[in-house]
Coordinates of C-alpha atoms and ligand atoms in Angstrom, one line a residue:
M1 CA 10.7 27.4 14.2
T2 CA 9.4 24.7 11.9
T3 CA 11.9 22.4 10.2
P4 CA 12.1 22.5 6.4
Y5 CA 10.7 19.6 4.3
E6 CA 13.2 16.7 4.0
D7 CA 16.1 17.2 1.7
L8 CA 15.3 14.4 -0.8
C9 CA 18.0 12.1 -2.1
L10 CA 19.0 8.5 -2.9
Y11 CA 21.1 6.6 -0.4
I12 CA 23.6 4.2 -2.0
D13 CA 26.6 2.5 -0.5
G14 CA 26.5 4.7 2.6
E15 CA 26.3 8.0 0.7
F16 CA 23.4 10.4 0.1
V17 CA 23.1 11.2 -3.6
K18 CA 21.4 14.4 -4.8
G19 CA 19.9 15.2 -8.2
D20 CA 23.2 16.1 -10.1
G21 CA 21.4 16.1 -13.5
R22 CA 19.3 13.0 -12.8
R23 CA 15.6 12.9 -13.7
E24 CA 13.5 14.3 -10.9
Q25 CA 9.9 13.8 -9.8
E26 CA 8.0 16.6 -8.1
V27 CA 6.5 15.8 -4.6
F28 CA 3.1 17.5 -3.8
D29 CA 1.3 18.4 -0.6
P30 CA -2.1 16.7 -1.1
A31 CA -3.8 19.3 1.1
T32 CA -2.9 22.1 -1.3
G33 CA -1.7 20.5 -4.5
Q34 CA 1.4 22.6 -4.2
S35 CA 4.9 21.3 -5.0
I36 CA 7.0 20.8 -1.9
G37 CA 10.1 19.0 -3.2
R38 CA 11.9 17.3 -6.0
L39 CA 12.9 13.7 -5.8
P40 CA 16.0 12.5 -7.7
L41 CA 15.3 9.2 -9.6
A42 CA 17.9 6.5 -9.9
T43 CA 19.5 5.8 -13.2
P44 CA 20.1 2.2 -14.2
A45 CA 23.8 2.8 -13.2
D46 CA 22.6 3.9 -9.7
L47 CA 20.5 0.8 -9.4
D48 CA 23.6 -1.3 -10.4
R49 CA 25.7 0.6 -7.9
A50 CA 23.1 -0.1 -5.1
L51 CA 23.0 -3.8 -6.0
G52 CA 26.8 -4.0 -6.1
A53 CA 27.1 -2.3 -2.7
A54 CA 24.4 -4.6 -1.2
G55 CA 26.1 -7.7 -2.7
R56 CA 29.5 -6.7 -1.3
A57 CA 28.1 -5.6 2.1
F58 CA 26.3 -9.0 2.5
R59 CA 29.6 -10.8 2.5
T60 CA 30.5 -9.3 5.8
W61 CA 27.1 -8.3 7.3
R62 CA 25.9 -11.9 7.1
H63 CA 28.6 -12.8 9.7
S64 CA 28.0 -9.7 11.9
S65 CA 27.2 -10.3 15.6
P66 CA 23.6 -10.2 16.5
L67 CA 24.7 -7.9 19.3
E68 CA 25.9 -5.4 16.7
R69 CA 22.7 -5.6 14.7
S70 CA 20.7 -5.3 17.9
R71 CA 22.7 -2.2 19.0
I72 CA 22.1 -0.5 15.6
L73 CA 18.3 -1.2 15.6
R74 CA 18.0 0.1 19.2
K75 CA 19.9 3.2 18.3
V76 CA 17.5 3.8 15.4
A77 CA 14.6 3.2 17.8
D78 CA 16.0 6.0 20.1
L79 CA 16.6 8.4 17.2
T80 CA 13.1 7.6 15.9
R81 CA 11.5 8.7 19.2
E82 CA 13.7 11.8 19.3
R83 CA 12.7 12.9 15.8
A84 CA 9.1 11.7 15.7
Q85 CA 7.7 15.3 15.6
A86 CA 9.8 16.5 12.7
I87 CA 9.4 13.2 10.7
G88 CA 5.7 13.2 11.4
R89 CA 5.3 16.7 10.2
N90 CA 7.0 15.8 6.9
I91 CA 4.7 12.8 6.5
T92 CA 1.7 15.1 7.0
L93 CA 3.1 17.4 4.3
D94 CA 3.6 14.7 1.6
Q95 CA 1.0 12.1 2.6
G96 CA -1.7 14.2 4.1
K97 CA -2.7 12.3 7.3
P98 CA -3.3 14.4 10.5
L99 CA -0.2 15.3 12.4
A100 CA -1.2 13.2 15.4
E101 CA -1.6 10.1 13.2
A102 CA 1.7 10.8 11.5
V103 CA 3.6 11.2 14.7
G104 CA 1.9 8.2 16.1
E105 CA 3.0 6.1 13.1
V106 CA 6.6 7.1 13.7
T107 CA 6.7 6.5 17.5
R108 CA 5.0 3.1 17.0
C109 CA 7.8 2.2 14.6
A110 CA 10.4 2.8 17.3
D111 CA 8.7 -0.1 19.0
H112 CA 9.1 -2.2 15.8
C113 CA 12.8 -1.4 15.8
D114 CA 13.1 -2.4 19.5
W115 CA 11.2 -5.7 18.8
H116 CA 13.6 -6.6 15.9
A117 CA 16.6 -5.6 18.1
E118 CA 15.4 -8.1 20.7
E119 CA 14.3 -10.9 18.4
C120 CA 17.4 -10.8 16.2
R121 CA 19.4 -12.1 19.2
R122 CA 17.2 -15.2 19.2
I123 CA 17.5 -16.5 15.7
Y124 CA 18.2 -20.1 16.8
G125 CA 18.9 -23.3 14.9
R126 CA 18.5 -26.7 16.4
V127 CA 20.3 -30.0 17.0
I128 CA 18.7 -33.2 15.6
P129 CA 19.5 -36.5 17.5
P130 CA 21.6 -38.6 15.1
R131 CA 21.2 -42.3 14.2
L132 CA 25.0 -42.9 14.7
P133 CA 27.0 -41.9 17.8
N134 CA 29.7 -40.2 15.8
V135 CA 27.4 -38.0 13.7
R136 CA 26.3 -34.5 14.6
Q137 CA 23.2 -33.0 12.8
L138 CA 22.7 -29.3 12.9
V139 CA 20.0 -27.1 11.5
L140 CA 21.3 -23.6 10.8
R141 CA 19.2 -20.5 9.8
E142 CA 21.2 -18.2 7.6
P143 CA 20.3 -14.8 6.0
V144 CA 18.8 -15.3 2.6
G145 CA 21.0 -12.6 0.9
V146 CA 20.4 -9.3 -0.8
C147 CA 16.7 -8.3 -0.6
A148 CA 14.8 -6.0 -3.0
A149 CA 11.9 -4.2 -1.2
F150 CA 9.1 -2.0 -2.4
T151 CA 7.0 0.0 0.0
P152 CA 3.8 2.1 -0.5
W153 CA 2.7 5.6 0.4
N154 CA -0.1 5.1 2.9
F155 CA 2.2 4.4 5.9
P156 CA 5.5 5.5 4.5
Y157 CA 7.5 5.1 7.7
N158 CA 5.9 1.9 9.0
Q159 CA 6.0 -0.1 5.8
A160 CA 9.6 0.7 5.1
I161 CA 11.0 0.2 8.7
R162 CA 9.3 -3.2 9.0
K163 CA 11.1 -4.5 6.0
I164 CA 14.4 -2.8 6.8
A165 CA 14.5 -4.0 10.4
A166 CA 13.7 -7.6 9.4
A167 CA 16.3 -7.7 6.7
V168 CA 19.1 -5.9 8.7
G169 CA 18.3 -7.9 11.9
A170 CA 18.4 -11.2 10.0
G171 CA 21.9 -10.3 8.5
C172 CA 20.6 -9.5 5.0
T173 CA 21.3 -6.4 3.0
I174 CA 18.6 -4.5 1.2
V175 CA 17.8 -2.2 -1.7
L176 CA 14.6 -0.5 -1.0
K177 CA 12.4 1.5 -3.4
G178 CA 10.2 3.7 -1.4
P179 CA 7.0 5.5 -2.4
E180 CA 7.8 8.4 -4.8
D181 CA 4.7 10.3 -3.8
T182 CA 5.6 10.3 -0.1
P183 CA 9.4 10.0 0.1
S184 CA 10.4 12.0 3.2
A185 CA 10.0 9.2 5.8
V186 CA 12.2 6.8 4.0
V187 CA 15.0 9.4 3.6
A188 CA 14.7 10.1 7.3
I189 CA 15.1 6.3 8.0
A190 CA 18.2 6.1 5.9
R191 CA 19.7 9.1 7.8
M192 CA 19.1 7.4 11.1
F193 CA 20.6 4.1 10.1
Q194 CA 23.7 5.9 8.8
E195 CA 24.0 7.8 12.1
A196 CA 23.5 4.6 14.1
G197 CA 26.6 3.1 12.4
L198 CA 25.1 0.7 9.8
P199 CA 27.9 -0.2 7.5
P200 CA 27.7 1.2 3.9
G201 CA 25.8 -1.0 1.5
V202 CA 23.7 -2.8 4.0
L203 CA 20.8 -0.4 3.3
N204 CA 20.3 1.4 0.0
V205 CA 17.4 3.6 -0.9
V206 CA 16.4 4.2 -4.5
W207 CA 13.5 6.0 -6.4
G208 CA 12.2 5.7 -9.9
V209 CA 9.5 4.5 -12.2
P210 CA 8.1 1.6 -10.1
A211 CA 7.8 -0.9 -12.9
E212 CA 11.3 -0.1 -14.2
V213 CA 13.0 -0.3 -10.9
S214 CA 11.2 -3.5 -9.8
K215 CA 12.1 -5.3 -13.0
H216 CA 15.7 -4.2 -12.8
L217 CA 16.1 -5.3 -9.2
I218 CA 14.1 -8.5 -9.2
E219 CA 15.8 -9.8 -12.4
S220 CA 19.3 -9.1 -11.0
P221 CA 21.1 -12.3 -10.0
I222 CA 22.4 -10.4 -6.9
V223 CA 18.9 -10.3 -5.4
R224 CA 17.7 -13.4 -3.5
K225 CA 14.5 -12.1 -2.0
V226 CA 11.6 -9.8 -2.9
S227 CA 9.4 -8.0 -0.4
F228 CA 6.4 -5.9 -1.5
T229 CA 3.6 -4.0 0.2
G230 CA 0.9 -2.7 -2.1
S231 CA -2.0 -3.7 -4.3
V232 CA -3.0 -7.2 -5.2
P233 CA -2.5 -6.8 -9.0
V234 CA 1.0 -5.4 -8.6
G235 CA 1.9 -8.0 -6.0
K236 CA 0.9 -10.8 -8.4
Q237 CA 3.1 -9.3 -11.1
L238 CA 6.1 -9.0 -8.8
A239 CA 5.6 -12.5 -7.3
A240 CA 5.4 -13.9 -10.9
M241 CA 8.6 -12.2 -11.8
A242 CA 10.3 -13.4 -8.6
G243 CA 9.0 -16.9 -9.3
A244 CA 10.5 -16.9 -12.8
H245 CA 13.9 -16.4 -11.1
M246 CA 13.1 -18.7 -8.1
K247 CA 13.3 -15.9 -5.6
R248 CA 11.6 -15.9 -2.2
V249 CA 8.8 -13.4 -1.6
T250 CA 7.0 -11.7 1.2
M251 CA 3.8 -10.1 -0.1
E252 CA 1.7 -7.8 2.0
L253 CA -1.1 -7.0 -0.3
G254 CA -4.5 -5.3 -0.2
G255 CA -7.6 -6.4 1.7
H256 CA -11.3 -5.8 1.8
S257 CA -11.9 -6.4 5.5
P258 CA -15.4 -7.3 6.6
A259 CA -16.8 -6.1 10.0
I260 CA -19.6 -8.3 11.4
V261 CA -21.7 -6.7 14.1
C262 CA -24.0 -9.2 15.9
E263 CA -27.3 -8.1 17.5
D264 CA -25.9 -8.9 21.0
A265 CA -22.9 -6.6 20.7
D266 CA -22.5 -3.2 22.3
I267 CA -23.9 -1.6 19.2
E268 CA -22.9 2.0 20.0
R269 CA -19.4 1.1 21.0
A270 CA -19.0 -0.9 17.8
A271 CA -20.3 2.0 15.7
D272 CA -18.0 4.5 17.3
M273 CA -14.9 2.2 17.0
L274 CA -15.6 1.2 13.4
S275 CA -16.2 4.8 12.3
T276 CA -12.9 5.9 13.9
L277 CA -10.9 3.0 12.3
K278 CA -12.6 3.2 8.9
F279 CA -11.8 6.9 8.4
S280 CA -8.3 7.0 9.9
N281 CA -5.7 7.8 7.3
A282 CA -8.8 8.7 5.1
G283 CA -9.5 5.0 4.7
Q284 CA -6.2 4.4 2.9
V285 CA -5.3 1.5 5.1
C286 CA -4.9 -2.1 3.9
V287 CA -6.7 -3.4 7.1
S288 CA -9.5 -0.7 6.9
P289 CA -12.9 -2.2 7.9
N290 CA -14.5 -1.9 4.4
R291 CA -17.7 -3.8 4.5
M292 CA -20.0 -3.5 7.5
Y293 CA -22.4 -6.4 7.9
V294 CA -24.8 -5.5 10.7
H295 CA -27.5 -7.8 12.1
A296 CA -30.9 -6.6 10.8
K297 CA -32.3 -6.3 14.4
A298 CA -29.5 -3.8 15.2
F299 CA -29.1 -2.2 11.8
D300 CA -31.0 1.1 12.4
R301 CA -29.4 1.7 15.8
F302 CA -26.0 1.0 14.4
M303 CA -26.5 3.2 11.3
A304 CA -27.8 6.2 13.4
R305 CA -24.8 6.0 15.7
F306 CA -22.3 5.3 12.9
I307 CA -23.5 8.3 10.8
E308 CA -23.5 10.5 13.9
A309 CA -19.9 9.6 14.7
T310 CA -18.8 9.9 11.1
R311 CA -20.5 13.3 10.6
K312 CA -18.4 14.7 13.5
I313 CA -15.1 13.9 11.6
K314 CA -13.5 17.2 10.8
V315 CA -11.8 17.1 7.4
G316 CA -9.0 19.5 6.6
S317 CA -5.3 20.0 6.4
G318 CA -3.4 17.5 8.5
L319 CA -1.4 20.3 10.0
E320 CA -4.5 21.9 11.6
A321 CA -4.9 20.8 15.2
D322 CA -8.6 19.8 15.1
T323 CA -8.4 17.9 11.8
R324 CA -9.4 14.2 12.1
M325 CA -9.2 13.3 8.4
G326 CA -6.8 14.7 5.9
P327 CA -6.9 14.6 2.1
L328 CA -6.4 11.6 -0.1
A329 CA -2.7 11.1 -0.7
H330 CA -2.8 11.6 -4.4
E331 CA -5.0 13.3 -7.0
R332 CA -5.6 9.9 -8.8
R333 CA -7.5 8.6 -5.7
L334 CA -10.3 11.2 -6.4
P335 CA -11.6 9.6 -9.6
A336 CA -11.2 6.2 -7.9
M337 CA -13.6 7.3 -5.1
A338 CA -16.0 8.9 -7.6
E339 CA -16.2 5.6 -9.7
M340 CA -17.0 3.5 -6.6
V341 CA -19.8 5.8 -5.4
E342 CA -21.3 6.2 -9.0
D343 CA -21.2 2.4 -9.5
A344 CA -23.0 1.8 -6.2
T345 CA -25.7 4.4 -6.7
A346 CA -26.3 3.2 -10.2
R347 CA -27.1 -0.2 -8.6
G348 CA -29.5 1.3 -6.1
A349 CA -27.3 2.3 -3.2
R350 CA -28.3 5.3 -1.0
V351 CA -25.7 7.9 0.0
E352 CA -26.3 8.4 3.7
L353 CA -23.4 10.8 4.2
G354 CA -20.8 12.5 1.9
G355 CA -20.5 11.1 -1.5
A356 CA -18.4 13.8 -3.2
R357 CA -15.2 15.7 -3.3
I358 CA -14.8 18.6 -0.9
G359 CA -13.7 21.9 -2.5
E360 CA -11.3 22.3 -5.5
R361 CA -8.1 22.8 -3.7
G362 CA -6.3 19.7 -2.4
Y363 CA -7.6 16.1 -2.7
F364 CA -10.3 16.0 -0.1
W365 CA -13.1 13.5 -0.2
A366 CA -16.0 13.6 2.2
P367 CA -16.4 10.7 4.6
T368 CA -19.0 8.6 2.7
V369 CA -21.5 6.1 4.1
L370 CA -23.6 4.0 1.7
T371 CA -26.5 1.7 2.4
N372 CA -28.6 -0.6 0.3
V373 CA -25.5 -1.7 -1.5
P374 CA -25.7 -4.9 -3.6
D375 CA -23.0 -7.6 -2.9
D376 CA -21.9 -7.5 -6.5
S377 CA -21.2 -3.7 -6.6
R378 CA -17.6 -2.4 -7.1
I379 CA -17.3 -1.0 -3.6
M380 CA -18.3 -4.5 -2.1
T381 CA -15.8 -6.4 -4.2
V382 CA -12.8 -4.1 -5.0
E383 CA -10.7 -2.6 -2.2
P384 CA -11.9 1.0 -1.9
F385 CA -8.7 2.4 -0.3
G386 CA -10.5 5.6 0.7
P387 CA -13.1 7.1 2.9
V388 CA -16.2 5.3 1.5
V389 CA -17.9 2.5 3.3
P390 CA -21.0 0.3 2.5
C391 CA -23.2 -0.9 5.4
V392 CA -25.6 -3.8 4.8
P393 CA -27.8 -6.0 7.1
F394 CA -27.7 -9.7 7.6
T395 CA -30.0 -12.1 9.4
D396 CA -28.0 -15.3 9.8
L397 CA -24.4 -15.4 11.1
D398 CA -23.3 -18.3 8.9
D399 CA -24.6 -16.3 5.9
A400 CA -22.7 -13.2 7.1
I401 CA -19.5 -15.3 7.4
R402 CA -20.1 -16.7 3.9
R403 CA -20.5 -13.2 2.5
A404 CA -17.4 -12.1 4.4
N405 CA -15.4 -14.9 2.8
A406 CA -16.8 -14.5 -0.7
L407 CA -14.0 -12.3 -1.9
P408 CA -10.5 -13.5 -2.9
Y409 CA -9.0 -11.2 -0.2
G410 CA -8.1 -12.4 3.3
L411 CA -6.1 -9.8 5.2
S412 CA -8.0 -8.6 8.3
S413 CA -11.5 -8.8 9.7
Y414 CA -13.6 -7.5 12.6
A415 CA -16.4 -8.8 14.7
F416 CA -18.5 -7.5 17.6
T417 CA -20.5 -9.9 19.8
S418 CA -21.1 -10.6 23.5
S419 CA -21.6 -14.3 22.8
T420 CA -18.6 -16.6 23.3
K421 CA -20.2 -19.1 21.0
K422 CA -20.5 -16.6 18.2
A423 CA -17.0 -15.4 18.8
L424 CA -15.7 -18.9 18.4
A425 CA -17.8 -19.4 15.2
L426 CA -16.4 -16.1 13.8
Q427 CA -12.7 -16.9 14.6
N428 CA -13.0 -20.4 13.2
G429 CA -15.1 -19.3 10.2
I430 CA -13.5 -16.1 8.8
E431 CA -10.9 -16.6 6.2
S432 CA -8.3 -13.9 7.0
G433 CA -4.8 -13.6 8.4
I434 CA -6.0 -11.4 11.3
V435 CA -9.3 -11.5 13.2
N436 CA -10.2 -8.7 15.7
I437 CA -13.0 -9.5 18.0
N438 CA -14.6 -6.7 20.2
H439 CA -11.4 -4.6 19.9
F440 CA -8.7 -3.6 17.5
G441 CA -5.4 -5.2 18.5
Q442 CA -3.5 -5.8 15.2
A443 CA -0.2 -4.6 13.9
L444 CA 1.7 -4.7 17.2
P445 CA 5.5 -5.5 16.9
E446 CA 5.1 -8.7 18.9
T447 CA 2.2 -10.0 16.8
P448 CA 2.3 -11.4 13.2
F449 CA 0.8 -9.3 10.5
G450 CA 0.0 -10.8 7.1
G451 CA -2.8 -12.0 4.8
I452 CA -4.0 -15.2 3.3
K453 CA -5.6 -15.9 -0.1
D454 CA -4.9 -13.0 -2.5
S455 CA -3.9 -10.7 0.4
G456 CA -0.4 -12.1 0.5
I457 CA 2.4 -14.5 1.5
G458 CA 4.3 -14.4 4.8
S459 CA 4.1 -12.3 8.0
E460 CA 5.8 -9.2 9.3
G461 CA 6.1 -8.8 13.1
G462 CA 5.8 -11.4 15.8
T463 CA 8.4 -14.2 16.2
E464 CA 7.6 -14.9 12.5
T465 CA 9.2 -11.7 11.4
F466 CA 12.6 -13.1 10.3
D467 CA 11.2 -16.2 8.6
G468 CA 11.0 -14.6 5.2
Y469 CA 14.6 -13.4 5.5
L470 CA 16.3 -16.7 6.5
V471 CA 17.1 -19.9 4.7
T472 CA 17.5 -23.3 6.4
K473 CA 20.8 -25.1 6.1
F474 CA 21.2 -28.7 7.3
V475 CA 24.7 -29.8 8.4
T476 CA 25.6 -33.4 9.1
Q477 CA 29.1 -34.2 10.2
M478 CA 30.9 -37.4 11.1
D479 CA 34.1 -37.4 13.0
Ligands
NAD501 P1 -0.8 1.1 -7.6 O1 -1.4 -0.2 -7.7 O2 -0.3 1.8 -8.9 O3 0.4 1.2 -6.6 C1 0.4 0.6 -5.3 C2 1.8 0.7 -4.8 O4 2.6 -0.2 -5.6 C3 2.5 2.0 -4.9 O5 3.3 2.2 -3.8 C4 3.4 1.9 -6.2 O6 4.5 2.7 -6.2 C5 3.7 0.5 -6.2 N1 3.9 -0.1 -7.6 C6 3.0 0.0 -8.6 N2 3.5 -0.7 -9.7 C7 4.7 -1.2 -9.3 C8 5.6 -2.1 -9.9 N3 5.5 -2.5 -11.1 N4 6.7 -2.4 -9.2 C9 6.9 -2.0 -7.9 N5 6.1 -1.2 -7.3 C10 4.9 -0.8 -7.9 O7 -1.9 2.0 -7.0 P2 -1.9 3.4 -6.3 O8 -2.9 4.3 -6.9 O9 -0.6 3.9 -5.9 O10 -2.6 2.9 -4.9 C11 -3.9 2.4 -5.0 C12 -4.0 0.9 -4.7 O11 -2.8 0.4 -4.1 C13 -5.1 0.7 -3.6 O12 -6.3 0.3 -4.3 C14 -4.6 -0.4 -2.7 O13 -5.1 -1.6 -3.1 C15 -3.1 -0.5 -3.0 N6 -2.3 -0.1 -1.9 C16 -2.1 -1.0 -0.9 C17 -1.3 -0.8 0.2 C18 -1.1 -1.8 1.3 O14 -0.8 -1.4 2.4 N7 -1.4 -3.1 1.1 C19 -0.7 0.4 0.3 C20 -0.8 1.4 -0.8 C21 -1.6 1.1 -1.8

């Protein structure tokens, strides 16, 4: 028997709160366009209640034992693994990605919880040798306070659990606004933290009109830290608002990741791997390889293989077993794709594959490959966030690196080469927070994930994961 879609609610001060006359927003299955649920939106009073609960809970949670925090995070990791199938199915229903990708997202997040459970026991300070024998100098790292977090719809489980695990593990409390289009994963997370014994108020989940909720939370004097994952323009707005109130930020923003394929690389392997990664989650991935720069000597070989691999991608409902790419997560992404393709073709680009919507039901867009795309076209300069990819040749590696760095983004990047000299030039030359060479190894719990330039501030994961949630206190004491 299949489980029903998640019973959507707010989670405030340890209680699940249903509609009860509140405004509601419909949630749609992007594969069919059918309504699958109704999401209650927080009133201003709900937001204040969540803030009040988070503020009160912080007074005790900040002094909680790291062993207690670790135990709760481990319990959530275990529950995540147990429930991955059901949670994954609901992600496929509201977000659209193939079931295997959705379940994979959830199970990988159990590892994120375990990592935070381990690392939160190692939030150490230090002792600084004093100038006088009767002085003791200590550096303490303390939780920053109540956090406001905003997470997007493309990896609804992953983006939320990373922020929650970091905040909770550091001893902070958190009010999180999840993605209204794809809310089931965040409600499931709240249920698991409640079952794992997280005290009321440490985690609160709210929904609403994004701009209204973020303004309300960020301007509240109770909030000390803002964490956002989403687009660069929205990230800049929220960082500016946080700056006006001198609040710390972690910003995981968009990217426009270049992939550079040198002539000495294993061209077929690079083409297969890049096609798989580019079209996973229908290209709605902040680290998606979005601009393929392929050496002119290998260009035709690469294109033949890349198109062949991409042509095989079966597009359909994420619930069907053989589907490799689902629909776009929301109807508004269809015109976004159309504009990118129209702009490129108007500037002389050739559509090698796809280029249009598939059918009238659901929000399906064909995997699209473009060539002969000028560097100043929209698709080469603005994050596509969808299954459209331009491929262009280069002749000089330094020039390819210069073109890769020409945009204000700096999240991830990819390169394929068999030359150690070129690999070194690439890792030194590319301006991005993450560089993948000859394989894809990013976004593991134990490795830092974050962008530079317009792509963001701060890292999630790795030993850096708690940095954004801690403040430094220096204590000097004389006997
Ligand atoms: P959008 O810019 O309207 O929204 C992006 C995300 O930010 C959504 O989750 C939305 O709820 C949230 N948001 C928007 N305005 C907000 C505000 N004032 N306060 C708080 N949150 C706010 O665009 P969209 O159509 O939902 O998504 C498309 C774009 O978003 C893409 O082009 C991509 O660049 C970006 N995006 C990035 C990521 C990422 O992982 N970095 C994830 C999802 C979307």
